[in-house]
Each structure stands twice: as structure tokens, then as C-alpha cells.
Amino acid sequence: MVGVPRSTGCRTCVQRRIKCDEGRPECRRCRDRNVKCPGYQRRVKFYHQTPASLRNRKQKDSRHVAAASDVHALLPRASMDGKLASSLASAATDTQMKEVFQYFVMVSFPGLFSAWRNRVQLNWLDFVRHHLDASSQALIWSLRSLSVWHLGRAHNDQEKMLASRHLYGRGLQHLIYSLRNPRTATSSLTLMAAIHLGIYEMLDGLGDKSWLTHSRGIGKLFRLRGPEPHRDGFGRTLLVAYRSFLVADALVVQEPCFLEEPEWRAIVHDTIAFERSAGKSCPLSEIVELAFNETVLCPGLFVQTRDFVSQTGVKSEIQRESLVAQITRCRDRLVELQGEMELLIIKYNKKKVIKCEEDAKSPIPTEFGRKVAEFASRGTRSAIAVLNQLLVLIEADKNRSPLGTKSHCPSSIWKLPEANMASSVSQEKQLIAYDAHEDDSPDRLDQLALSMGMLAIRT
């Protein structure tokens, strides 16, 4: 009978494929090896197993490990095509994934996407629909994780939420492989995958600041790539999609943002000039760009002020005046831009939303222009408030600190009040973290992005 050994030796000798002397009660080979002889009794079991029963058994043993079952969260049931050709099922899954991802973007980032979809050479959704490279497994799994998360949240389906966490884990593994490969480490596909996984961590993070781990890595990728790849093409799309979160990151960790460096700030002025020549510019887009170029200076000015006030001994008055001049110039420019934004908001409030083909092709469609202006204005006001606070602290330090003594500013004064990026609930409730958040609006990250990152703090 197939599968039944014909040797009459002990089970150890049969497994080792050596001749057994069949001694009783122990064979000589086992005795010489000083191991217990298992004897000669056959323990043969017969199972009635079919492909279906084997599949069910594997699912019971590792319900949350099999990645294939997670991916099928997008599909109602495996089709005959999937059984005969797995590539067909995979293609169908990814086609549905692209459609679901479109809904995710329009629900989670409607303002940010609409503000840029007609201004960049290749917007985010067009890239996913028509230019997605299946060779980047990190990108594929990152898209799947966000799509399944969106389905789970939309239908209050905790199983899909859990499945999205496993898909996120797979994406993270592939991202690590991509980063270790010199050919793919700084590619646009790798950066795009990192951004997706970073956004997932903001939406369903395992800790209050777990998103910062991803954001630190994303910022490093931008710096390694340098400013040139982000002046045009899809590199430009990657930058404008995540730059506000880089500012929020810098504010939370209290470090200067690398986007304040001259070569990065120059991109904004170059973009404005290009958009004017290409007919893709409008007053709102230009004002917001100029406001971002000033807002990005806030983290660095905060750090400079903190370090200066915390100094002991004689302080340089030249350094104090220089710092005050930088802060004042930045604040005054933001106040000017803030006034221009307010005038635009009044105009948008008077306009009726016109849903026509011409408006859909405008740089920023009227339907979303009001939201873009309002949250950019809110971010600008927050930046102005921070800068005013820094000026007050510098002046107070000058009046209160005698020469040669340490400033008495309490350490808590330098802790910017942070707005929650992730839920503050315990880890046991992380699967419903988004619903449990005090701000349950599905576009809360969109609001943060449109505010140029300033909503990450409460002033």
C-alpha cells in the first residue's frame, strides 16, 4: 500500500534508513546510540482529505497569517479563473483595488487632490490607474492596505480593518527590501509606497506618535533624492502630497524642517513661474504657495528662539536682533498673505458652485476652492500666532534675564501643544481608533495637509 513502509525494523531505524537487527526489547543500533528504541509497532493513520478540507484546515490554523485571504477581502469569493490561473485573480483584485483606492483618496484627501490634480503633470490617481508598476511589491501591498482599510471603515467591518493591518505588515516588509536594494532605494515607487504606509500609520497607528517613525524615514528619502527630482514630473506630485506632513513632523519633534533650505524653497518660485506660463495658475494657488514658503520656516525659528533663550551667560545682542528680524519679516509676510486669503474666501462665499467641464479643468475647481482657502488661512493664522509668541518670549528674556544668569523660562513653555495624529485610546482599541477619535471627520488628514501642517499643533 502506498505510504506504508515495508521494513520490519524499529521506527527510528526506518526513519534513518539503516538496517535494524530487530532485537527485543530494543534494537542494538538504538542501544549503541544511547537512545530509547521506539519499538516495532506501526502507527499508521488514514485521513479522508480533499482540497477543500485541506484549505479549511489551513485557514483555521492560521486565520490571520495567510496573505491571500487578506487580499480576498476585496473579492467576494474565489472564482474558477482564480483556481485555474492565479494571475487572473490577482489582476482582478488589483483592478478592484484601484477603484477602491480612488474612493479612499476622494474621501480622505478631497481638497489636497483637487488643489493639485490639474496643476501637476501626473496626479496621484492617474499614476495608480495607468502607470502602476507591478514589480514594486511594496507599492502594491501599500495600496491594498489603504484600500482594505477604507472598506473596513466605510462598512464598520472589523475583520477588514484587521486584514488591512496584515496587508500593511506585508507592505512594510517589501519596503524594507526595496530600501536595502541600491537600485530601488531612492526610486519614486519606493517613496510612494513609503508615503502610503505613513498615511496608514496616521489613520490606524499603534501609538500616539508611531506615524513619526515613518515620517522620519520619508523625510530622509526626500533628502537623499535631493530637490531636483521634485521640480516637475511625478516627483513634484510626491512632494506636494507629503510636504505638509513634513512640516507637522518638524513641529512635533521640534527640529528645523529641511524644506526651509534655499534650494527647496526655490522650487516654489519656479513652480509659480511654470504654472503661469502653462496657464495652470490662479490667485489662490499662488497665495497658498507663497504662504507655505513662509510657514516652512516656523519650526526652525522656534528652535532658534528656544536655543537662544535657553543660553546662559552673556547673550549676543546682534544674534537677538537678527533673530527678531527673521521672525518679524516672516510674520509680516504671512499677515499680508492672510489678508489676501480672507478676500478670496469672501469671493468664494459669494460664488455659486458651478459644476461644468470648464470649472473641472480649472487650476483649483470652485467646488473645492473655498475649503482650500479656509484651511490655508487657518494654518497661516496658526503660524502667525506661533511667531508672535516667539517675539514675546525673546522680549521677555531680554527684560527679565540679568547678565550672566540663566533664563528662568520653564521647560514646559517649549512644548508645543500637539494635536492628535492618531487616537489616544489604548492599544486594545486600535482597530476602532479612527471612530473613537474626538475628530471623526474622514478628511482630518486632508485638513492638516491644507493647513500646511500647522494644525498639528494647538496655539
Short mmCIF file of C-alpha atoms in Angstrom, two decimals:
data_model
loop_
_atom_site.label_atom_id
_atom_site.label_comp_id
_atom_site.label_asym_id
_atom_site.label_seq_id
_atom_site.Cartn_x
_atom_site.Cartn_y
_atom_site.Cartn_z
CA MET A 1 0.00 0.00 0.00
CA VAL A 2 1.33 3.43 -0.93
CA GLY A 3 2.72 5.35 2.03
CA VAL A 4 3.14 2.31 4.33
CA PRO A 5 6.82 1.34 4.97
CA ARG A 6 7.61 -2.31 4.19
CA SER A 7 10.61 -2.56 6.56
CA THR A 8 10.05 -4.50 9.80
CA GLY A 9 12.71 -2.56 11.71
CA CYS A 10 12.07 -0.09 14.52
CA ARG A 11 10.68 3.32 13.61
CA THR A 12 13.99 5.10 14.33
CA CYS A 13 15.96 2.84 12.01
CA VAL A 14 13.27 3.13 9.33
CA GLN A 15 13.42 6.93 9.51
CA ARG A 16 17.25 6.85 9.42
CA ARG A 17 17.09 4.36 6.51
CA ILE A 18 19.54 1.91 8.06
CA LYS A 19 19.26 -1.84 8.61
CA CYS A 20 17.77 -2.77 12.00
CA ASP A 21 18.78 -6.01 13.82
CA GLU A 22 15.22 -6.11 15.26
CA GLY A 23 16.46 -7.02 18.71
CA ARG A 24 13.97 -7.32 21.57
CA PRO A 25 13.01 -5.28 23.55
CA GLU A 26 15.48 -2.80 22.00
CA CYS A 27 17.44 -2.97 18.80
CA ARG A 28 21.23 -2.86 19.06
CA ARG A 29 21.60 0.32 16.98
CA CYS A 30 19.39 2.35 19.34
CA ARG A 31 21.16 0.84 22.37
CA ASP A 32 24.59 1.76 20.94
CA ARG A 33 23.41 5.34 20.30
CA ASN A 34 22.06 5.53 23.87
CA VAL A 35 18.57 6.46 22.70
CA LYS A 36 15.26 4.87 23.58
CA CYS A 37 14.15 2.44 20.93
CA PRO A 38 10.53 3.27 19.89
CA GLY A 39 9.73 -0.37 19.09
CA TYR A 40 8.21 -2.01 16.10
CA GLN A 41 4.53 -1.13 16.31
CA ARG A 42 3.23 0.69 13.25
CA ARG A 43 1.21 3.86 13.88
CA VAL A 44 -0.45 4.43 10.58
CA LYS A 45 -3.45 6.80 10.33
CA PHE A 46 -5.63 7.32 7.31
CA TYR A 47 -7.30 10.66 6.61
CA HIS A 48 -10.06 11.45 4.22
CA GLN A 49 -8.86 14.75 2.81
CA THR A 50 -9.97 16.77 -0.15
CA PRO A 51 -8.53 20.05 -1.46
CA ALA A 52 -11.44 21.86 0.18
CA SER A 53 -10.87 20.24 3.59
CA LEU A 54 -7.15 20.96 3.43
CA ARG A 55 -7.88 24.62 2.63
CA ASN A 56 -10.34 24.92 5.52
CA ARG A 57 -7.87 23.32 7.90
CA LYS A 58 -5.11 25.76 6.94
CA GLN A 59 -7.46 28.69 7.41
CA LYS A 60 -8.37 27.52 10.92
CA ASP A 61 -4.74 27.01 11.88
CA SER A 62 -3.55 30.44 10.72
CA ARG A 63 -6.57 32.62 10.11
CA HIS A 64 -4.71 35.90 10.31
CA VAL A 65 -1.44 34.95 8.63
CA ALA A 66 -2.33 33.91 5.10
CA ALA A 67 -1.93 36.99 2.94
CA ALA A 68 -4.11 35.53 0.21
CA SER A 69 -7.15 35.50 2.49
CA ASP A 70 -6.44 39.14 3.37
CA VAL A 71 -6.33 40.17 -0.25
CA HIS A 72 -9.65 38.39 -0.85
CA ALA A 73 -11.23 40.99 1.39
CA LEU A 74 -11.58 42.90 -1.88
CA LEU A 75 -13.19 39.94 -3.66
CA PRO A 76 -16.44 38.21 -2.68
CA ARG A 77 -15.22 34.69 -3.46
CA ALA A 78 -12.51 32.92 -5.42
CA SER A 79 -13.64 32.36 -8.98
CA MET A 80 -12.96 29.43 -11.30
CA ASP A 81 -10.49 31.67 -13.16
CA GLY A 82 -8.63 32.19 -9.89
CA LYS A 83 -8.32 28.44 -9.38
CA LEU A 84 -7.12 27.79 -12.91
CA ALA A 85 -4.88 30.86 -13.25
CA SER A 86 -3.91 32.72 -10.11
CA SER A 87 -2.62 35.66 -12.18
CA LEU A 88 -6.17 36.32 -13.37
CA ALA A 89 -7.43 36.53 -9.80
CA SER A 90 -4.52 38.77 -8.85
CA ALA A 91 -5.22 41.08 -11.80
CA ALA A 92 -8.91 41.24 -10.88
CA THR A 93 -8.02 42.01 -7.28
CA ASP A 94 -5.69 44.83 -8.24
CA THR A 95 -8.26 46.27 -10.68
CA GLN A 96 -10.82 46.45 -7.89
CA MET A 97 -8.14 47.77 -5.57
CA LYS A 98 -7.54 50.73 -7.90
CA GLU A 99 -11.24 51.57 -7.87
CA VAL A 100 -11.45 51.36 -4.09
CA PHE A 101 -8.28 53.43 -3.74
CA GLN A 102 -9.90 56.16 -5.82
CA TYR A 103 -12.76 56.32 -3.30
CA PHE A 104 -10.22 56.39 -0.47
CA VAL A 105 -8.47 59.42 -1.96
CA MET A 106 -11.67 61.32 -2.65
CA VAL A 107 -12.97 60.67 0.87
CA SER A 108 -9.73 61.17 2.81
CA PHE A 109 -7.96 63.84 0.69
CA PRO A 110 -10.57 65.59 -1.46
CA GLY A 111 -9.17 69.10 -1.01
CA LEU A 112 -5.49 68.24 -1.43
CA PHE A 113 -6.13 66.13 -4.52
CA SER A 114 -8.42 68.71 -6.12
CA ALA A 115 -5.96 71.52 -5.39
CA TRP A 116 -3.26 69.75 -7.43
CA ARG A 117 -4.88 67.32 -9.85
CA ASN A 118 -4.91 69.85 -12.73
CA ARG A 119 -1.63 71.55 -11.84
CA VAL A 120 0.84 68.65 -11.76
CA GLN A 121 1.96 66.76 -14.85
CA LEU A 122 0.77 63.42 -13.44
CA ASN A 123 -1.61 63.32 -10.50
CA TRP A 124 -1.78 60.57 -7.91
CA LEU A 125 -4.86 58.73 -9.19
CA ASP A 126 -3.79 58.82 -12.83
CA PHE A 127 -0.50 57.26 -11.80
CA VAL A 128 -2.28 54.46 -9.93
CA ARG A 129 -4.71 53.86 -12.80
CA HIS A 130 -2.32 53.94 -15.75
CA HIS A 131 1.31 53.90 -14.62
CA LEU A 132 1.40 51.47 -11.70
CA ASP A 133 4.43 49.19 -11.87
CA ALA A 134 3.51 45.77 -10.52
CA SER A 135 7.19 44.98 -9.99
CA SER A 136 7.14 47.17 -6.87
CA GLN A 137 5.61 44.82 -4.33
CA ALA A 138 5.95 47.45 -1.62
CA LEU A 139 3.71 49.79 -3.62
CA ILE A 140 1.17 47.08 -4.45
CA TRP A 141 0.78 45.99 -0.83
CA SER A 142 0.66 49.56 0.45
CA LEU A 143 -2.21 50.28 -1.93
CA ARG A 144 -4.00 47.14 -0.80
CA SER A 145 -3.64 48.07 2.87
CA LEU A 146 -5.20 51.52 2.40
CA SER A 147 -7.97 50.19 0.13
CA VAL A 148 -8.98 47.43 2.55
CA TRP A 149 -8.77 49.88 5.47
CA HIS A 150 -11.14 52.19 3.61
CA LEU A 151 -13.60 49.35 3.01
CA GLY A 152 -13.42 48.30 6.64
CA ARG A 153 -14.07 51.78 7.95
CA ALA A 154 -16.81 52.54 5.41
CA HIS A 155 -18.72 49.38 6.38
CA ASN A 156 -17.66 49.24 10.03
CA ASP A 157 -16.13 45.83 9.30
CA GLN A 158 -13.55 44.98 11.94
CA GLU A 159 -12.35 41.89 10.04
CA LYS A 160 -11.36 44.06 7.10
CA MET A 161 -9.69 46.53 9.44
CA LEU A 162 -7.66 43.66 10.88
CA ALA A 163 -6.90 42.36 7.39
CA SER A 164 -5.62 45.80 6.38
CA ARG A 165 -3.16 45.69 9.28
CA HIS A 166 -1.73 42.41 7.93
CA LEU A 167 -1.52 43.88 4.43
CA TYR A 168 0.28 46.86 5.94
CA GLY A 169 2.78 44.46 7.51
CA ARG A 170 3.44 42.83 4.15
CA GLY A 171 3.93 46.22 2.57
CA LEU A 172 6.37 47.18 5.30
CA GLN A 173 8.42 44.03 4.70
CA HIS A 174 8.66 44.72 0.97
CA LEU A 175 9.53 48.36 1.66
CA ILE A 176 12.48 47.23 3.78
CA TYR A 177 13.67 45.02 0.90
CA SER A 178 13.37 47.95 -1.53
CA LEU A 179 15.33 50.25 0.77
CA ARG A 180 18.12 47.68 1.06
CA ASN A 181 18.45 47.46 -2.72
CA PRO A 182 20.62 50.33 -4.09
CA ARG A 183 18.69 50.25 -7.38
CA THR A 184 15.30 50.84 -5.77
CA ALA A 185 16.14 52.61 -2.50
CA THR A 186 15.50 56.14 -3.79
CA SER A 187 13.08 55.40 -6.62
CA SER A 188 9.75 57.20 -6.92
CA LEU A 189 7.91 53.88 -6.46
CA THR A 190 9.66 53.24 -3.15
CA LEU A 191 8.94 56.77 -1.93
CA MET A 192 5.31 56.46 -2.98
CA ALA A 193 4.97 53.18 -1.07
CA ALA A 194 6.57 54.77 2.00
CA ILE A 195 4.07 57.65 1.83
CA HIS A 196 1.14 55.22 1.62
CA LEU A 197 2.36 53.28 4.64
CA GLY A 198 3.00 56.51 6.52
CA ILE A 199 -0.57 57.65 5.86
CA TYR A 200 -1.84 54.27 7.02
CA GLU A 201 0.05 54.72 10.29
CA MET A 202 -1.56 58.14 10.75
CA LEU A 203 -5.01 56.63 10.23
CA ASP A 204 -4.61 53.43 12.23
CA GLY A 205 -1.41 53.79 14.22
CA LEU A 206 -0.30 51.60 17.09
CA GLY A 207 0.72 54.61 19.17
CA ASP A 208 0.18 58.33 19.55
CA LYS A 209 3.38 59.16 17.66
CA SER A 210 4.03 55.99 15.69
CA TRP A 211 3.48 57.96 12.49
CA LEU A 212 6.66 59.90 13.26
CA THR A 213 8.79 56.81 12.67
CA HIS A 214 7.53 56.63 9.10
CA SER A 215 7.68 60.38 8.58
CA ARG A 216 11.34 60.46 9.65
CA GLY A 217 12.13 57.85 7.01
CA ILE A 218 10.09 59.59 4.32
CA GLY A 219 11.88 62.86 5.00
CA LYS A 220 15.22 61.11 4.71
CA LEU A 221 14.21 59.68 1.32
CA PHE A 222 13.31 63.16 0.08
CA ARG A 223 16.67 64.50 1.25
CA LEU A 224 18.59 61.60 -0.36
CA ARG A 225 16.80 62.23 -3.65
CA GLY A 226 17.51 65.96 -3.44
CA PRO A 227 15.36 68.86 -4.71
CA GLU A 228 15.93 68.39 -8.47
CA PRO A 229 13.73 65.26 -8.97
CA HIS A 230 10.84 67.15 -7.36
CA ARG A 231 10.74 70.18 -9.63
CA ASP A 232 8.49 68.50 -12.20
CA GLY A 233 7.05 65.16 -13.25
CA PHE A 234 5.71 62.70 -10.71
CA GLY A 235 8.44 63.74 -8.28
CA ARG A 236 6.63 67.07 -7.97
CA THR A 237 3.41 65.21 -7.16
CA LEU A 238 5.15 63.23 -4.42
CA LEU A 239 6.49 66.41 -2.82
CA VAL A 240 3.27 68.43 -2.75
CA ALA A 241 1.35 65.41 -1.46
CA TYR A 242 3.50 64.98 1.65
CA ARG A 243 5.27 68.27 2.33
CA SER A 244 2.70 69.49 4.89
CA PHE A 245 3.25 66.36 6.95
CA LEU A 246 6.99 67.06 6.92
CA VAL A 247 6.26 70.47 8.47
CA ALA A 248 3.97 68.84 11.06
CA ASP A 249 6.70 66.30 11.81
CA ALA A 250 9.27 69.07 12.37
CA LEU A 251 6.92 70.98 14.68
CA VAL A 252 6.15 67.93 16.82
CA VAL A 253 9.77 66.83 17.24
CA GLN A 254 10.97 70.45 17.47
CA GLU A 255 13.52 70.38 14.69
CA PRO A 256 14.01 72.60 11.64
CA CYS A 257 12.32 71.29 8.51
CA PHE A 258 14.77 70.62 5.67
CA LEU A 259 12.27 72.23 3.26
CA GLU A 260 13.35 75.60 4.66
CA GLU A 261 16.69 75.27 2.88
CA PRO A 262 17.10 77.71 -0.07
CA GLU A 263 17.28 75.03 -2.77
CA TRP A 264 13.98 73.52 -1.62
CA ARG A 265 12.25 76.88 -1.20
CA ALA A 266 13.34 77.87 -4.69
CA ILE A 267 11.12 75.10 -6.09
CA VAL A 268 8.02 77.07 -5.05
CA HIS A 269 9.02 80.16 -7.03
CA ASP A 270 9.98 78.05 -10.03
CA THR A 271 6.63 76.27 -9.87
CA ILE A 272 4.68 79.52 -9.75
CA ALA A 273 6.54 80.75 -12.83
CA PHE A 274 5.90 77.47 -14.68
CA GLU A 275 2.20 77.41 -13.79
CA ARG A 276 1.78 80.98 -15.05
CA SER A 277 3.39 80.11 -18.39
CA ALA A 278 1.33 76.92 -18.71
CA GLY A 279 -1.98 78.57 -17.81
CA LYS A 280 -2.32 76.47 -14.65
CA SER A 281 -2.10 79.31 -12.16
CA CYS A 282 -4.76 81.21 -10.21
CA PRO A 283 -4.64 83.76 -7.35
CA LEU A 284 -5.44 81.15 -4.71
CA SER A 285 -2.75 78.70 -5.85
CA GLU A 286 -0.07 81.40 -5.85
CA ILE A 287 -1.03 82.80 -2.44
CA VAL A 288 -1.05 79.34 -0.84
CA GLU A 289 2.35 78.50 -2.33
CA LEU A 290 3.88 81.72 -1.05
CA ALA A 291 2.31 81.15 2.37
CA PHE A 292 3.75 77.64 2.54
CA ASN A 293 7.21 79.01 1.74
CA GLU A 294 6.95 81.22 4.85
CA THR A 295 5.24 78.66 7.10
CA VAL A 296 8.00 76.13 6.50
CA LEU A 297 10.35 78.49 8.35
CA CYS A 298 8.35 78.26 11.61
CA PRO A 299 9.91 75.04 13.02
CA GLY A 300 13.42 76.40 12.51
CA LEU A 301 12.59 79.80 14.02
CA PHE A 302 11.04 78.06 17.01
CA VAL A 303 14.21 76.01 17.58
CA GLN A 304 16.45 79.08 17.21
CA THR A 305 14.38 81.00 19.75
CA ARG A 306 14.36 78.12 22.22
CA ASP A 307 18.11 77.68 21.99
CA PHE A 308 18.79 81.41 22.30
CA VAL A 309 16.55 81.96 25.31
CA SER A 310 17.97 78.85 27.00
CA GLN A 311 21.55 80.13 26.73
CA THR A 312 23.45 81.05 29.87
CA GLY A 313 25.93 83.85 30.27
CA VAL A 314 26.20 86.94 28.12
CA LYS A 315 23.98 86.77 25.06
CA SER A 316 24.83 88.36 21.76
CA GLU A 317 22.58 91.33 21.07
CA ILE A 318 23.45 91.04 17.40
CA GLN A 319 22.13 87.47 17.41
CA ARG A 320 19.00 88.60 19.27
CA GLU A 321 18.30 91.38 16.77
CA SER A 322 18.93 89.08 13.82
CA LEU A 323 16.50 86.50 15.20
CA VAL A 324 13.85 89.14 15.88
CA ALA A 325 14.28 90.48 12.34
CA GLN A 326 13.83 87.00 10.81
CA ILE A 327 10.70 86.29 12.84
CA THR A 328 9.22 89.73 12.17
CA ARG A 329 9.82 89.52 8.42
CA CYS A 330 8.21 86.06 8.24
CA ARG A 331 5.25 87.12 10.37
CA ASP A 332 4.61 90.32 8.41
CA ARG A 333 4.69 88.44 5.12
CA LEU A 334 2.20 85.90 6.45
CA VAL A 335 -0.07 88.68 7.72
CA GLU A 336 -0.06 90.16 4.22
CA LEU A 337 -0.87 86.81 2.60
CA GLN A 338 -3.51 86.13 5.25
CA GLY A 339 -5.33 89.32 4.24
CA GLU A 340 -5.33 88.24 0.59
CA MET A 341 -6.73 84.83 1.57
CA GLU A 342 -9.57 86.41 3.51
CA LEU A 343 -10.59 88.40 0.43
CA LEU A 344 -10.62 85.21 -1.63
CA ILE A 345 -12.74 83.42 0.97
CA ILE A 346 -15.32 86.23 0.76
CA LYS A 347 -15.41 85.81 -3.02
CA TYR A 348 -15.82 82.04 -2.75
CA ASN A 349 -18.68 82.50 -0.28
CA LYS A 350 -20.50 84.68 -2.79
CA LYS A 351 -19.92 82.29 -5.68
CA LYS A 352 -22.29 79.51 -6.52
CA VAL A 353 -20.69 76.14 -7.10
CA ILE A 354 -20.64 75.68 -10.85
CA LYS A 355 -20.29 72.07 -11.88
CA CYS A 356 -19.29 72.29 -15.51
CA GLU A 357 -16.47 71.00 -17.66
CA GLU A 358 -14.62 74.32 -17.71
CA ASP A 359 -14.62 74.59 -13.92
CA ALA A 360 -13.47 70.97 -13.53
CA LYS A 361 -10.40 71.81 -15.63
CA SER A 362 -9.54 74.99 -13.72
CA PRO A 363 -6.39 75.01 -11.55
CA ILE A 364 -8.49 74.66 -8.39
CA PRO A 365 -12.18 73.83 -9.06
CA THR A 366 -14.64 76.22 -7.40
CA GLU A 367 -16.22 73.31 -5.54
CA PHE A 368 -13.03 72.86 -3.50
CA GLY A 369 -11.57 76.36 -3.68
CA ARG A 370 -13.36 77.55 -0.56
CA LYS A 371 -12.07 74.62 1.50
CA VAL A 372 -8.51 75.10 0.25
CA ALA A 373 -8.64 78.82 1.10
CA GLU A 374 -10.21 78.33 4.53
CA PHE A 375 -7.75 75.74 5.81
CA ALA A 376 -4.76 77.54 4.29
CA SER A 377 -5.99 80.64 6.12
CA ARG A 378 -6.34 78.69 9.35
CA GLY A 379 -2.80 77.35 9.00
CA THR A 380 -1.49 80.83 8.28
CA ARG A 381 -3.17 82.22 11.40
CA SER A 382 -1.59 79.46 13.48
CA ALA A 383 1.84 80.27 12.06
CA ILE A 384 1.35 83.97 12.83
CA ALA A 385 0.33 83.11 16.40
CA VAL A 386 3.46 80.98 16.90
CA LEU A 387 5.72 83.72 15.56
CA ASN A 388 4.08 86.37 17.76
CA GLN A 389 4.62 84.10 20.74
CA LEU A 390 8.31 83.76 19.89
CA LEU A 391 8.71 87.54 19.75
CA VAL A 392 7.09 87.87 23.17
CA LEU A 393 9.46 85.26 24.63
CA ILE A 394 12.53 86.99 23.21
CA GLU A 395 11.44 90.34 24.56
CA ALA A 396 10.61 88.86 27.97
CA ASP A 397 14.01 87.17 28.09
CA LYS A 398 15.72 90.49 27.32
CA ASN A 399 13.87 92.33 30.08
CA ARG A 400 13.99 89.68 32.75
CA SER A 401 17.39 87.98 32.46
CA PRO A 402 20.29 89.82 34.13
CA LEU A 403 23.67 89.30 32.52
CA GLY A 404 25.42 86.10 33.40
CA THR A 405 22.38 84.30 34.79
CA LYS A 406 20.33 81.52 33.38
CA SER A 407 16.92 82.23 31.92
CA HIS A 408 14.04 81.19 34.17
CA CYS A 409 11.71 80.15 31.36
CA PRO A 410 10.03 76.90 32.42
CA SER A 411 10.81 73.93 30.18
CA SER A 412 7.11 73.40 29.51
CA ILE A 413 6.97 76.66 27.57
CA TRP A 414 8.85 74.97 24.72
CA LYS A 415 6.46 72.06 24.44
CA LEU A 416 4.14 72.93 21.62
CA PRO A 417 0.64 71.58 22.35
CA GLU A 418 0.27 68.75 19.89
CA ALA A 419 -2.91 67.91 18.04
CA ASN A 420 -3.51 64.15 17.98
CA MET A 421 -2.45 62.48 14.74
CA ALA A 422 -3.52 59.08 15.98
CA SER A 423 -6.09 58.06 18.54
CA SER A 424 -5.34 58.41 22.22
CA VAL A 425 -7.24 55.24 23.10
CA SER A 426 -5.44 52.17 24.39
CA GLN A 427 -3.85 49.68 22.01
CA GLU A 428 -6.63 47.20 22.68
CA LYS A 429 -8.98 49.55 20.82
CA GLN A 430 -6.72 50.43 17.94
CA LEU A 431 -8.95 48.69 15.43
CA ILE A 432 -11.61 51.33 16.07
CA ALA A 433 -9.13 54.12 16.75
CA TYR A 434 -10.39 56.28 13.92
CA ASP A 435 -14.02 56.08 15.03
CA ALA A 436 -13.07 56.72 18.65
CA HIS A 437 -11.12 59.86 17.84
CA GLU A 438 -12.52 63.14 19.03
CA ASP A 439 -12.27 64.39 15.44
CA ASP A 440 -14.08 61.72 13.47
CA SER A 441 -14.15 63.61 10.20
CA PRO A 442 -12.91 61.28 7.42
CA ASP A 443 -10.89 64.13 5.89
CA ARG A 444 -8.96 65.15 9.01
CA LEU A 445 -5.62 64.44 7.31
CA ASP A 446 -6.81 66.47 4.35
CA GLN A 447 -7.42 69.39 6.68
CA LEU A 448 -3.94 69.01 8.15
CA ALA A 449 -2.39 68.94 4.68
CA LEU A 450 -4.30 72.04 3.53
CA SER A 451 -3.25 73.89 6.69
CA MET A 452 0.39 73.42 5.62
CA GLY A 453 0.95 71.21 8.66
CA MET A 454 0.09 73.87 11.23
CA LEU A 455 -2.98 72.04 12.55
CA ALA A 456 -0.53 69.55 14.09
CA ILE A 457 -0.24 71.99 16.99
CA ARG A 458 -2.73 73.96 19.00
CA THR A 459 -1.62 77.54 19.51
#
